[in-house]
Amino acid sequence: MTVVRTSHTHAHAVDAAIELFSRQGYEQTTVEEIADAAQVSRATFFRRYRSKEDVVFADHELLLEEVTVMLAATRPEARDDGERAWDPATAPYLEVCRAARLVFDHHLGQRATSLARYRLLQQVPALRDRELITTHRYERLFTRYLRDTLPADRSSTVQSIAFSAGVVAVHNAILRRWLRQPELDLRPELEEAFAELRRGATADLARRDQPVPTTTVSADGARVVVVQVDPGTTAETVADAVRTALA
């Protein structure tokens, strides 16, 4: 019940602040006016939101917590045996996309607030800066999750950052299209874009798993191909690597 009340309180404060900013102007609106409209004291306002910029994105504070909990529940050690199969090399990418979809659905579910906030962001540079901070927090959360959850040989910080940045960039690009044309249903496009990112990430992993041949020339001028492979590598895989090197 506490979570429900807190969520409602944050939503009310966000709506109140955006309505006042839109009607009166950002600079002209005081913290006291926002606190009165949100039906909280000035002290309570600063304890919860710290600034005028923060209150506009207060709903994302709760959403970040929800995403954190959701991702934590997908870690192998937190899963029940009866849940769907977990592929450690690919499933973490899927879970990050699911988390990003949750954020997208939040915007769609709060249509009036999302549209009003978008219009406000076009007018107030300080709020655009605050939006960037919120975006980077999602990106860091996704990166940390991938780095901690992918197998050790595939969880490089660079790879995790690249995928997380791609997910956030795709999400934001499609979200902005929806904010400009809210009559469109862009969720299928979002799903396909996320699927393409996952295909790219797993293709990179597959290429890293392939044996890398080196070609040298012997003293008599013959080409020598050397392929270093792991135990269990099939003969077909080795042959493919040699054919590639010779080509």
Short mmCIF file of C-alpha atoms in Angstrom, two decimals:
data_model
loop_
_atom_site.label_atom_id
_atom_site.label_comp_id
_atom_site.label_asym_id
_atom_site.label_seq_id
_atom_site.Cartn_x
_atom_site.Cartn_y
_atom_site.Cartn_z
CA MET A 1 0.00 0.00 0.00
CA THR A 2 2.84 2.42 0.75
CA VAL A 3 4.20 1.99 -2.77
CA VAL A 4 0.78 2.77 -4.26
CA ARG A 5 0.40 5.96 -2.18
CA THR A 6 3.92 7.10 -3.00
CA SER A 7 3.35 6.48 -6.71
CA HIS A 8 0.12 8.45 -6.65
CA THR A 9 1.80 11.28 -4.76
CA HIS A 10 4.65 11.49 -7.25
CA ALA A 11 2.26 11.40 -10.21
CA HIS A 12 0.20 14.20 -8.68
CA ALA A 13 3.31 16.32 -8.07
CA VAL A 14 4.57 15.76 -11.63
CA ASP A 15 1.21 16.77 -13.12
CA ALA A 16 0.94 19.80 -10.85
CA ALA A 17 4.42 21.04 -11.70
CA ILE A 18 4.02 20.54 -15.46
CA GLU A 19 0.62 22.28 -15.44
CA LEU A 20 2.02 25.30 -13.56
CA PHE A 21 5.12 25.52 -15.75
CA SER A 22 3.04 25.33 -18.90
CA ARG A 23 0.57 27.97 -17.72
CA GLN A 24 2.81 30.40 -15.86
CA GLY A 25 6.26 29.73 -17.27
CA TYR A 26 9.11 27.80 -15.72
CA GLU A 27 11.02 30.71 -14.22
CA GLN A 28 7.89 32.39 -12.94
CA THR A 29 6.67 29.33 -11.00
CA THR A 30 7.90 29.00 -7.42
CA VAL A 31 8.51 25.90 -5.34
CA GLU A 32 5.84 27.09 -2.93
CA GLU A 33 3.26 27.14 -5.73
CA ILE A 34 4.18 23.63 -6.81
CA ALA A 35 4.05 22.38 -3.22
CA ASP A 36 0.62 23.95 -2.73
CA ALA A 37 -0.69 22.45 -5.97
CA ALA A 38 0.72 19.03 -5.00
CA GLN A 39 -0.75 19.42 -1.50
CA VAL A 40 2.54 18.98 0.36
CA SER A 41 4.53 21.30 2.59
CA ARG A 42 7.62 23.12 1.32
CA ALA A 43 9.80 20.95 3.57
CA THR A 44 8.22 17.77 2.25
CA PHE A 45 8.70 18.97 -1.31
CA PHE A 46 12.45 19.45 -0.86
CA ARG A 47 12.78 16.16 0.99
CA ARG A 48 11.17 14.29 -1.91
CA TYR A 49 12.23 16.22 -4.99
CA ARG A 50 15.12 18.61 -4.13
CA SER A 51 14.42 21.01 -7.04
CA LYS A 52 11.94 22.17 -9.66
CA GLU A 53 13.79 20.17 -12.31
CA ASP A 54 13.62 16.97 -10.26
CA VAL A 55 9.89 17.08 -9.66
CA VAL A 56 9.19 17.04 -13.41
CA PHE A 57 10.85 13.61 -13.58
CA ALA A 58 9.73 12.29 -10.19
CA ASP A 59 7.83 9.42 -11.81
CA HIS A 60 11.10 8.16 -13.27
CA GLU A 61 12.60 7.82 -9.80
CA LEU A 62 10.00 5.16 -9.08
CA LEU A 63 10.37 3.68 -12.55
CA LEU A 64 14.15 3.32 -12.13
CA GLU A 65 13.53 1.46 -8.87
CA GLU A 66 11.01 -0.80 -10.61
CA VAL A 67 13.43 -1.55 -13.45
CA THR A 68 16.22 -2.28 -10.95
CA VAL A 69 14.03 -4.77 -9.09
CA MET A 70 12.82 -6.35 -12.34
CA LEU A 71 16.35 -6.90 -13.64
CA ALA A 72 17.56 -8.22 -10.29
CA ALA A 73 14.79 -10.83 -10.36
CA THR A 74 16.04 -12.15 -13.72
CA ARG A 75 19.56 -12.96 -12.55
CA PRO A 76 20.20 -16.73 -12.64
CA GLU A 77 20.63 -16.98 -8.87
CA ALA A 78 17.24 -15.30 -8.33
CA ARG A 79 15.26 -17.44 -10.76
CA ASP A 80 13.10 -20.46 -9.99
CA ASP A 81 13.88 -23.73 -11.75
CA GLY A 82 10.41 -23.75 -13.28
CA GLU A 83 10.95 -20.52 -15.21
CA ARG A 84 11.75 -20.38 -18.92
CA ALA A 85 15.18 -21.51 -20.03
CA TRP A 86 18.03 -19.09 -19.42
CA ASP A 87 20.77 -18.77 -22.00
CA PRO A 88 23.53 -16.82 -20.22
CA ALA A 89 25.00 -15.58 -23.50
CA THR A 90 21.79 -14.05 -24.88
CA ALA A 91 19.09 -13.80 -22.19
CA PRO A 92 20.57 -10.72 -20.44
CA TYR A 93 20.20 -8.76 -23.69
CA LEU A 94 16.55 -9.77 -23.87
CA GLU A 95 15.95 -8.68 -20.28
CA VAL A 96 17.44 -5.23 -20.92
CA CYS A 97 15.08 -4.83 -23.87
CA ARG A 98 12.15 -5.89 -21.69
CA ALA A 99 13.15 -3.26 -19.15
CA ALA A 100 13.33 -0.57 -21.85
CA ARG A 101 9.87 -1.61 -23.07
CA LEU A 102 8.59 -1.07 -19.53
CA VAL A 103 9.82 2.53 -19.72
CA PHE A 104 8.22 2.99 -23.15
CA ASP A 105 4.91 1.60 -21.90
CA HIS A 106 5.07 3.96 -18.92
CA HIS A 107 5.10 6.93 -21.30
CA LEU A 108 2.22 5.51 -23.31
CA GLY A 109 0.25 4.79 -20.14
CA GLN A 110 0.75 8.37 -18.91
CA ARG A 111 -0.13 9.88 -22.27
CA ALA A 112 -1.28 13.34 -21.15
CA THR A 113 1.67 13.79 -18.80
CA SER A 114 4.19 12.56 -21.36
CA LEU A 115 2.89 14.90 -24.07
CA ALA A 116 2.75 17.90 -21.75
CA ARG A 117 6.26 17.21 -20.46
CA TYR A 118 7.58 16.88 -24.02
CA ARG A 119 6.14 20.28 -24.96
CA LEU A 120 7.63 21.78 -21.83
CA LEU A 121 11.08 20.34 -22.59
CA GLN A 122 11.10 22.19 -25.90
CA GLN A 123 10.82 25.47 -24.00
CA VAL A 124 13.11 24.97 -20.97
CA PRO A 125 16.80 24.07 -21.56
CA ALA A 126 17.30 23.23 -17.86
CA LEU A 127 14.70 20.49 -18.15
CA ARG A 128 16.37 19.05 -21.24
CA ASP A 129 19.58 18.82 -19.23
CA ARG A 130 17.70 17.03 -16.47
CA GLU A 131 16.21 14.65 -19.04
CA LEU A 132 19.73 13.74 -20.19
CA ILE A 133 20.69 12.91 -16.61
CA THR A 134 17.70 10.58 -16.31
CA THR A 135 18.55 8.94 -19.64
CA HIS A 136 22.13 8.31 -18.54
CA ARG A 137 20.88 6.69 -15.33
CA TYR A 138 18.93 4.10 -17.34
CA GLU A 139 21.97 3.52 -19.53
CA ARG A 140 24.27 2.99 -16.53
CA LEU A 141 21.75 0.64 -14.95
CA PHE A 142 21.56 -1.49 -18.11
CA THR A 143 25.35 -1.50 -18.50
CA ARG A 144 25.92 -2.62 -14.93
CA TYR A 145 23.34 -5.39 -15.28
CA LEU A 146 24.93 -6.74 -18.47
CA ARG A 147 28.44 -6.54 -17.07
CA ASP A 148 27.39 -8.43 -13.95
CA THR A 149 25.11 -11.00 -15.63
CA LEU A 150 26.72 -12.02 -18.92
CA PRO A 151 29.35 -14.81 -18.80
CA ALA A 152 32.75 -13.52 -17.70
CA ASP A 153 34.30 -13.93 -21.16
CA ARG A 154 31.52 -11.90 -22.78
CA SER A 155 30.79 -9.17 -20.28
CA SER A 156 33.36 -6.59 -21.31
CA THR A 157 32.48 -3.07 -20.24
CA VAL A 158 32.79 -1.79 -23.81
CA GLN A 159 30.34 -4.37 -25.20
CA SER A 160 27.89 -3.75 -22.35
CA ILE A 161 28.07 0.01 -22.79
CA ALA A 162 27.58 -0.26 -26.55
CA PHE A 163 24.46 -2.43 -26.26
CA SER A 164 22.95 -0.34 -23.45
CA ALA A 165 23.58 2.88 -25.34
CA GLY A 166 21.97 1.36 -28.44
CA VAL A 167 18.87 0.29 -26.54
CA VAL A 168 18.45 3.72 -24.94
CA ALA A 169 19.08 5.55 -28.22
CA VAL A 170 16.54 3.42 -30.12
CA HIS A 171 14.00 3.79 -27.31
CA ASN A 172 14.38 7.57 -27.23
CA ALA A 173 14.25 7.98 -31.00
CA ILE A 174 11.03 6.00 -31.34
CA LEU A 175 9.54 7.61 -28.23
CA ARG A 176 10.13 11.07 -29.69
CA ARG A 177 8.36 10.02 -32.89
CA TRP A 178 5.39 8.93 -30.80
CA LEU A 179 5.44 12.19 -28.81
CA ARG A 180 5.26 14.12 -32.08
CA GLN A 181 2.59 11.79 -33.51
CA PRO A 182 0.83 10.12 -30.58
CA GLU A 183 -1.81 8.61 -32.85
CA LEU A 184 0.82 6.17 -34.19
CA ASP A 185 1.33 2.67 -32.79
CA LEU A 186 5.11 2.39 -32.75
CA ARG A 187 5.49 -0.53 -30.38
CA PRO A 188 5.99 -3.11 -33.20
CA GLU A 189 8.74 -0.91 -34.63
CA LEU A 190 10.35 -0.70 -31.20
CA GLU A 191 10.23 -4.49 -30.84
CA GLU A 192 11.87 -5.01 -34.22
CA ALA A 193 14.58 -2.45 -33.47
CA PHE A 194 15.38 -4.18 -30.18
CA ALA A 195 15.47 -7.54 -31.95
CA GLU A 196 17.95 -6.13 -34.47
CA LEU A 197 20.17 -4.88 -31.65
CA ARG A 198 20.10 -8.32 -30.05
CA ARG A 199 20.94 -10.00 -33.34
CA GLY A 200 23.91 -7.68 -33.70
CA ALA A 201 25.14 -8.38 -30.19
CA THR A 202 24.85 -12.15 -30.50
CA ALA A 203 26.43 -12.09 -33.97
CA ASP A 204 29.42 -10.29 -32.47
CA LEU A 205 29.63 -12.97 -29.82
CA ALA A 206 29.45 -15.71 -32.45
CA ARG A 207 32.26 -14.12 -34.42
CA ARG A 208 34.36 -13.93 -31.28
CA ASP A 209 33.80 -17.65 -30.75
CA GLN A 210 35.05 -18.58 -34.20
CA PRO A 211 38.67 -19.75 -34.52
CA VAL A 212 40.90 -16.99 -35.89
CA PRO A 213 43.33 -18.30 -38.52
CA THR A 214 46.70 -16.75 -39.26
CA THR A 215 48.46 -17.08 -42.60
CA THR A 216 52.21 -17.13 -43.01
CA VAL A 217 54.57 -17.91 -45.89
CA SER A 218 57.17 -20.65 -45.49
CA ALA A 219 60.78 -20.47 -46.72
CA ASP A 220 59.86 -22.21 -49.97
CA GLY A 221 57.04 -19.75 -50.65
CA ALA A 222 54.14 -21.99 -49.63
CA ARG A 223 51.24 -20.49 -47.69
CA VAL A 224 50.78 -21.96 -44.23
CA VAL A 225 47.49 -21.50 -42.37
CA VAL A 226 47.56 -21.95 -38.59
CA VAL A 227 44.27 -22.23 -36.71
CA GLN A 228 44.17 -22.21 -32.92
CA VAL A 229 40.96 -23.81 -31.62
CA ASP A 230 39.39 -24.74 -28.32
CA PRO A 231 38.79 -28.36 -27.32
CA GLY A 232 35.58 -29.67 -28.85
CA THR A 233 35.71 -27.46 -31.95
CA THR A 234 34.24 -29.37 -34.88
CA ALA A 235 36.25 -30.24 -37.99
CA GLU A 236 33.71 -28.34 -40.09
CA THR A 237 34.36 -25.16 -38.12
CA VAL A 238 38.12 -25.56 -38.57
CA ALA A 239 37.67 -26.20 -42.30
CA ASP A 240 35.51 -23.09 -42.65
CA ALA A 241 38.20 -21.00 -40.96
CA VAL A 242 40.89 -22.38 -43.26
CA ARG A 243 38.75 -21.78 -46.35
CA THR A 244 38.17 -18.20 -45.24
CA ALA A 245 41.89 -17.61 -44.75
CA LEU A 246 42.78 -19.10 -48.13
CA ALA A 247 40.10 -17.03 -49.87
#
